[in-house]
Every structure is written in C-alpha cells, then in structure tokens.
Amino acid sequence: MLTLEAAFEASGLAGAVALIADRDGVRFVEAYGHADATTGQPMEVDTIFQIASMTKAIVSAGAMQLVESGALDLDAPIGDLLPQLANPQVLTGFSDSGEPQLRPASRPITLRHLLTHTAGLGYFFIRPEVLRYFAATGMPAPGSLASIQMPLLFDPGENWEYSVATDWVGLAVEAASGKRLGEYLQTNLLGPLGMSSTAFLDALPDDAAKVHARTPEGDLVIQPMFLGGGEFEMGGGGLSSTAHDYGRFVRMMLRGGELDGNRVLAEATVAEMARNQVAPLRAGFMGSAMPDLAQPYDTFPDQHTGWGLGFLINPEQGPNGRSPNSLAWAGIFNSYYWIDPAKGIGGGVVSQLAPFGDAGGLGFFWGLGRTAYGVEA
C-alpha cells in the first residue's frame, strides 16, 4: 500500500498536517513538510492554519445551538432578524449598458436556506454573474459587509449554489445572541470542546503556515493571503485553527454532540445536521470565475450528492472506504475533512496552497482516507 509519506511527497504540497480520529480519540496525527517553504520552517502538528471554509461547519453548529434554545428559527424569514436580507432581489441579467436587472424574489430567505446554500446567494470567485454585478456596482473591499451583499441568482429554495450564506449565518448568530460571533463560539462551542487554538484573528502569528502557490516552473512561493481582520468576523471562512482542534470538532460530531463529558448539541440536532436537506437538488459542484483562486471542484462527480445543515453528504459508498451518508467539506487553501458516522471515524488534512482543488492536495487527502480505512491504493 502506498504510504502516507509517499502520498505527501507525490502531492507537491509545501506542508500539511494529517489527522485521523474516532469517537474515543486521535488515532493518527503527523506533520509533513514545511510551514514556510521559502525559509524551511518545519511544519508542526500544532501549527496554526487558516481553515477558511472549514469554518462553516463550526458556525453552523453554533447556529443550531440557538435553534435548540429557540433564539433562532430554521424556517422563519431571516430578514426579520437581518434587515439586509429582507425583500431580496433576484438578478435576471444585465442591460445593454451593463446595468444589473433585478426582480423581487418569490419567497423570503430562511436560516435553513442559508445553512443549505439554497438561498440564492453566490461567491464572486465562483459565479461570473456575481463578479459582473460587483464590477457594475463597485467592487467591495475584501472582508467588508458590502462583499456579502448581492442580489440572488435564483429564488430561495430553487437551487444549490455555494455561497456567502454562512457569513450571514454568523451575523444571525450575533443578532440572536447579542454577542460577537467569536465570543459566542468561544463560550458555547470552542471552549467546551477544548478547541483552544481556534479563533478569529486580526493577524496570523509569525509561525503560522504560509499560503503557497506554484510558479509555472513548479517552485513554491508565498502568496500573501489572509481571510481575517475584516469589517466582521466571517462565519463563512474567517477562523484559524489546528488539525488537533478540528479533530475535536470531528469527534464531537461522531459522538452525537458530546465530547469529554461536555454536550454542545443534542443528538437529534446532530442527526438533523447530517440529514440531506436539499433533495431532489444536487449539491457540491463549484464552478470557477477565478481559477487562480479556486478551480472547478466536485468531490463526487459520479454521485447525486446532498447537503445537510453545514455539510456535503455522499449518498453512496465513497472512495477509499468512506461510508454512505458521510459528511465532508473543505477550505480554500486545500484543506479537507470528512466525518463518517457509520464507521465512527473521521479526520482531515490541513494545508495552505492556492488555488483550491489542487490535484496533489486532493491526492494526499485521498491517501489519508486509504490509511484510515486500510484500503489498498
């Protein structure tokens, strides 16, 4: 069987940390390569990474705590809580002069729409229509509230589109709790789970893993990209963390909402988060309007994948041993995780390489899966 060390060497990544966990603890954790390939700084198992969209699952769990308490409602119009999302408009096209053309949406946006990416929102780096809209109206600053304010691409509930929706979930958590998102998560989720290295940071520590990119010649260079320190704490991608911390979140989900005697979610809530919420729609495919940032991506192109309240769901047997109805997603700097409730195992790879969807990074992640399940390459 191809060793994980060999899989890393074949990946072309500057560095990564790989972790496998089950309900009882960490089975395997190992650091590979460099946190900074230009200085030779070694990767450590406790190196800080920008986990980007792996933030979404954590923020979704925080929102579901507030659903449990009655402070949030999955199916009430979210515009009642977040006025910016009241009276949504759908983008129907552009005039000959390039002006966006809009119509009122046929129904209000709900928290369920936001958690399932069926609200109609998009990402400018995925959908060219969003990029064109911002070009016509003024390109907002990264990390600004304006960067997540846009017309819808379709009526809420009519399609699936990966989007800024979880940023709005984070703002809903703030509005319902009366706390900043990071403060709420620290008190109610990160602290109880012992995720002491996970936070919204204003700046990365000097020894954090650097984002790398490949030159046309194949050399690795630093790409100065930071997803924190903006106008608001981005629920869709602003957390920094470690492999070990994220493993604790994975284990909590595997254990039905509890870890080390601390219950943060009811078992029924975890089961609902893990249920496909979007059928008959297919979820998971991401196009690309900016391939230098994120390439087109589809985890299971041969499956009619679904989406729960925060996770991609594969309805059929996955590759490398992953059970049907496992949960998964990723972060834009080629970090990936999975949670397999049927077999009680999960884990992930954290790395820092742009653009997203790198074949080498995915190959290393699939190698970790084979190691976890004892599957031959």
CSV table of C-alpha atoms in Angstrom, one decimal, residues 137-365:
chain,number,residue,atom,x,y,z
A,137,THR,CA,-21.8,48.5,-8.9
A,138,GLY,CA,-18.4,48.8,-7.3
A,139,MET,CA,-16.0,46.1,-6.2
A,140,PRO,CA,-16.3,45.9,-2.4
A,141,ALA,CA,-13.3,45.6,-0.1
A,142,PRO,CA,-12.3,42.1,1.0
A,143,GLY,CA,-13.8,41.4,4.4
A,144,SER,CA,-16.3,44.2,4.2
A,145,LEU,CA,-20.0,43.7,4.8
A,146,ALA,CA,-20.6,45.0,1.3
A,147,SER,CA,-18.7,42.0,-0.1
A,148,ILE,CA,-21.5,39.7,1.0
A,149,GLN,CA,-24.4,42.0,-0.1
A,150,MET,CA,-25.6,40.9,-3.5
A,151,PRO,CA,-28.7,40.0,-5.4
A,152,LEU,CA,-29.8,36.4,-5.6
A,153,LEU,CA,-29.0,34.1,-8.5
A,154,PHE,CA,-32.3,32.3,-8.1
A,155,ASP,CA,-35.4,32.2,-5.8
A,156,PRO,CA,-34.7,30.8,-2.4
A,157,GLY,CA,-35.0,27.0,-2.3
A,158,GLU,CA,-34.9,26.6,-6.1
A,159,ASN,CA,-31.3,25.6,-6.5
A,160,TRP,CA,-28.0,24.9,-4.7
A,161,GLU,CA,-25.1,27.3,-5.0
A,162,TYR,CA,-22.0,27.5,-2.8
A,163,SER,CA,-22.0,31.0,-1.3
A,164,VAL,CA,-21.5,33.7,1.3
A,165,ALA,CA,-24.6,32.3,3.1
A,166,THR,CA,-22.7,31.1,6.1
A,167,ASP,CA,-21.3,34.6,6.6
A,168,TRP,CA,-24.9,35.6,7.1
A,169,VAL,CA,-25.5,32.7,9.4
A,170,GLY,CA,-22.7,34.1,11.6
A,171,LEU,CA,-24.4,37.5,11.6
A,172,ALA,CA,-27.6,35.8,12.6
A,173,VAL,CA,-25.8,34.2,15.5
A,174,GLU,CA,-24.6,37.6,16.5
A,175,ALA,CA,-28.1,39.2,16.2
A,176,ALA,CA,-29.8,36.3,18.2
A,177,SER,CA,-27.2,36.0,20.9
A,178,GLY,CA,-26.2,39.7,21.3
A,179,LYS,CA,-22.5,38.7,21.2
A,180,ARG,CA,-19.8,38.9,18.6
A,181,LEU,CA,-19.5,35.6,16.7
A,182,GLY,CA,-16.1,34.7,18.0
A,183,GLU,CA,-17.2,35.4,21.6
A,184,TYR,CA,-20.4,33.3,21.2
A,185,LEU,CA,-18.4,30.4,19.7
A,186,GLN,CA,-15.7,30.6,22.4
A,187,THR,CA,-18.3,30.4,25.2
A,188,ASN,CA,-20.6,27.9,23.7
A,189,LEU,CA,-18.6,25.6,21.4
A,190,LEU,CA,-14.9,26.2,21.2
A,191,GLY,CA,-14.3,26.5,24.9
A,192,PRO,CA,-16.4,23.5,25.9
A,193,LEU,CA,-14.8,21.4,23.2
A,194,GLY,CA,-11.3,22.3,24.2
A,195,MET,CA,-10.5,23.9,20.9
A,196,SER,CA,-8.1,26.4,22.4
A,197,SER,CA,-6.2,27.3,19.2
A,198,THR,CA,-9.3,28.2,17.2
A,199,ALA,CA,-10.3,31.8,16.8
A,200,PHE,CA,-10.9,34.8,14.6
A,201,LEU,CA,-7.6,36.5,14.4
A,202,ASP,CA,-6.7,40.1,13.5
A,203,ALA,CA,-3.3,38.9,12.2
A,204,LEU,CA,-1.6,35.5,11.9
A,205,PRO,CA,1.2,34.6,14.3
A,206,ASP,CA,4.7,34.6,12.8
A,207,ASP,CA,4.9,30.8,12.9
A,208,ALA,CA,1.5,30.1,11.2
A,209,ALA,CA,1.6,28.2,8.0
A,210,LYS,CA,2.0,30.5,5.0
A,211,VAL,CA,-0.2,30.3,1.9
A,212,HIS,CA,1.9,29.0,-1.0
A,213,ALA,CA,1.4,29.0,-4.8
A,214,ARG,CA,3.3,27.2,-7.5
A,215,THR,CA,5.2,29.1,-10.2
A,216,PRO,CA,4.9,28.0,-13.8
A,217,GLU,CA,8.3,26.3,-13.2
A,218,GLY,CA,6.8,24.4,-10.3
A,219,ASP,CA,8.6,26.3,-7.5
A,220,LEU,CA,6.7,27.2,-4.3
A,221,VAL,CA,6.3,30.9,-3.5
A,222,ILE,CA,4.4,32.7,-0.7
A,223,GLN,CA,1.0,34.1,-1.6
A,224,PRO,CA,0.2,36.8,1.0
A,225,MET,CA,-3.5,36.0,1.6
A,226,PHE,CA,-5.3,36.5,5.0
A,227,LEU,CA,-9.0,35.9,5.5
A,228,GLY,CA,-9.3,37.6,8.9
A,229,GLY,CA,-9.1,41.1,10.2
A,230,GLY,CA,-12.0,42.5,8.1
A,231,GLU,CA,-15.1,44.5,9.0
A,232,PHE,CA,-16.8,41.5,10.5
A,233,GLU,CA,-16.0,38.0,11.8
A,234,MET,CA,-16.6,35.9,8.7
A,235,GLY,CA,-18.7,32.9,9.6
A,236,GLY,CA,-18.0,31.5,6.1
A,237,GLY,CA,-14.3,31.4,6.3
A,238,GLY,CA,-12.5,33.5,8.9
A,239,LEU,CA,-11.3,31.0,11.6
A,240,SER,CA,-7.8,30.0,12.1
A,241,SER,CA,-7.2,26.6,13.8
A,242,THR,CA,-5.0,23.5,14.1
A,243,ALA,CA,-5.5,19.9,12.9
A,244,HIS,CA,-5.8,18.8,16.5
A,245,ASP,CA,-8.6,21.4,17.3
A,246,TYR,CA,-10.5,20.5,14.2
A,247,GLY,CA,-10.2,16.8,15.1
A,248,ARG,CA,-12.0,17.6,18.4
A,249,PHE,CA,-14.9,19.1,16.4
A,250,VAL,CA,-15.0,16.0,14.2
A,251,ARG,CA,-15.1,13.8,17.3
A,252,MET,CA,-17.9,15.8,18.8
A,253,MET,CA,-20.0,15.2,15.6
A,254,LEU,CA,-19.1,11.5,15.7
A,255,ARG,CA,-20.2,11.3,19.3
A,256,GLY,CA,-23.6,12.9,18.6
A,257,GLY,CA,-22.9,16.3,20.1
A,258,GLU,CA,-20.8,15.5,23.1
A,259,LEU,CA,-17.0,15.3,23.9
A,260,ASP,CA,-15.2,14.6,27.1
A,261,GLY,CA,-18.5,15.0,29.1
A,262,ASN,CA,-19.4,18.3,27.6
A,263,ARG,CA,-22.6,18.3,25.5
A,264,VAL,CA,-22.8,21.1,23.0
A,265,LEU,CA,-25.6,19.8,20.7
A,266,ALA,CA,-28.4,17.4,21.2
A,267,GLU,CA,-28.2,14.0,19.4
A,268,ALA,CA,-31.3,14.8,17.5
A,269,THR,CA,-29.7,18.1,16.3
A,270,VAL,CA,-26.6,16.3,15.1
A,271,ALA,CA,-28.8,13.8,13.2
A,272,GLU,CA,-30.7,16.6,11.6
A,273,MET,CA,-27.5,18.4,10.6
A,274,ALA,CA,-26.4,15.1,9.0
A,275,ARG,CA,-29.6,14.6,7.0
A,276,ASN,CA,-29.8,15.6,3.4
A,277,GLN,CA,-31.9,18.8,3.4
A,278,VAL,CA,-31.8,19.7,-0.3
A,279,ALA,CA,-33.3,16.7,-2.3
A,280,PRO,CA,-34.0,16.5,-5.1
A,281,LEU,CA,-31.4,19.2,-5.8
A,282,ARG,CA,-27.8,18.1,-6.3
A,283,ALA,CA,-25.2,19.8,-4.1
A,284,GLY,CA,-21.5,20.1,-4.1
A,285,PHE,CA,-20.3,21.3,-7.5
A,286,MET,CA,-18.4,24.6,-7.6
A,287,GLY,CA,-17.6,26.3,-10.9
A,288,SER,CA,-14.9,29.0,-11.2
A,289,ALA,CA,-14.8,32.6,-12.3
A,290,MET,CA,-11.3,33.0,-10.9
A,291,PRO,CA,-9.3,29.8,-11.5
A,292,ASP,CA,-6.2,31.3,-9.9
A,293,LEU,CA,-8.1,31.3,-6.6
A,294,ALA,CA,-10.3,28.2,-7.0
A,295,GLN,CA,-10.6,25.7,-9.7
A,296,PRO,CA,-13.8,23.9,-10.6
A,297,TYR,CA,-14.5,21.3,-7.9
A,298,ASP,CA,-16.8,18.3,-7.5
A,299,THR,CA,-15.9,15.8,-4.7
A,300,PHE,CA,-18.1,13.0,-6.1
A,301,PRO,CA,-18.9,13.7,-9.7
A,302,ASP,CA,-20.5,10.3,-10.1
A,303,GLN,CA,-22.9,10.7,-7.2
A,304,HIS,CA,-26.1,12.8,-6.7
A,305,THR,CA,-24.6,14.4,-3.6
A,306,GLY,CA,-26.7,16.2,-1.0
A,307,TRP,CA,-26.2,18.8,1.7
A,308,GLY,CA,-27.2,18.9,5.4
A,309,LEU,CA,-27.1,21.8,7.7
A,310,GLY,CA,-23.5,22.6,7.1
A,311,PHE,CA,-22.0,19.6,5.3
A,312,LEU,CA,-21.7,17.8,1.9
A,313,ILE,CA,-23.3,14.3,2.1
A,314,ASN,CA,-22.3,11.4,-0.2
A,315,PRO,CA,-25.4,9.2,-0.6
A,316,GLU,CA,-23.5,6.2,-1.9
A,317,GLN,CA,-20.3,4.4,-0.9
A,318,GLY,CA,-17.4,6.8,-1.3
A,319,PRO,CA,-13.9,6.1,-2.5
A,320,ASN,CA,-11.2,4.8,-0.2
A,321,GLY,CA,-13.6,3.2,2.3
A,322,ARG,CA,-15.9,6.2,3.2
A,323,SER,CA,-19.4,5.1,4.1
A,324,PRO,CA,-22.6,6.3,2.5
A,325,ASN,CA,-24.1,9.4,4.2
A,326,SER,CA,-20.7,10.6,5.5
A,327,LEU,CA,-20.2,14.3,5.9
A,328,ALA,CA,-17.4,16.4,4.4
A,329,TRP,CA,-16.2,19.7,3.1
A,330,ALA,CA,-13.1,21.8,2.7
A,331,GLY,CA,-11.2,25.1,3.0
A,332,ILE,CA,-10.0,27.1,0.0
A,333,PHE,CA,-6.3,26.6,0.7
A,334,ASN,CA,-6.6,22.9,0.0
A,335,SER,CA,-7.7,21.7,3.4
A,336,TYR,CA,-10.2,18.8,3.5
A,337,TYR,CA,-12.1,16.9,6.2
A,338,TRP,CA,-14.6,14.1,6.5
A,339,ILE,CA,-16.9,12.6,9.2
A,340,ASP,CA,-18.1,9.0,8.9
A,341,PRO,CA,-20.8,8.4,11.5
A,342,ALA,CA,-21.5,4.8,10.3
A,343,LYS,CA,-17.9,3.7,11.0
A,344,GLY,CA,-17.2,6.2,13.7
A,345,ILE,CA,-14.1,7.6,12.1
A,346,GLY,CA,-13.1,10.9,10.5
A,347,GLY,CA,-10.3,13.4,10.1
A,348,GLY,CA,-8.7,15.6,7.6
A,349,VAL,CA,-5.7,17.3,6.0
A,350,VAL,CA,-4.9,21.0,6.7
A,351,SER,CA,-2.6,22.7,4.2
A,352,GLN,CA,-2.1,26.2,2.7
A,353,LEU,CA,-1.9,26.1,-1.1
A,354,ALA,CA,-3.6,28.2,-3.7
A,355,PRO,CA,-5.6,27.6,-5.9
A,356,PHE,CA,-8.2,25.4,-4.4
A,357,GLY,CA,-8.9,22.0,-5.9
A,358,ASP,CA,-5.2,21.1,-6.4
A,359,ALA,CA,-4.8,17.6,-7.7
A,360,GLY,CA,-1.8,17.0,-5.4
A,361,GLY,CA,-3.6,18.2,-2.3
A,362,LEU,CA,-6.6,16.0,-3.1
A,363,GLY,CA,-4.4,13.0,-3.7
A,364,PHE,CA,-2.8,13.4,-0.3
A,365,PHE,CA,-6.3,13.7,1.3
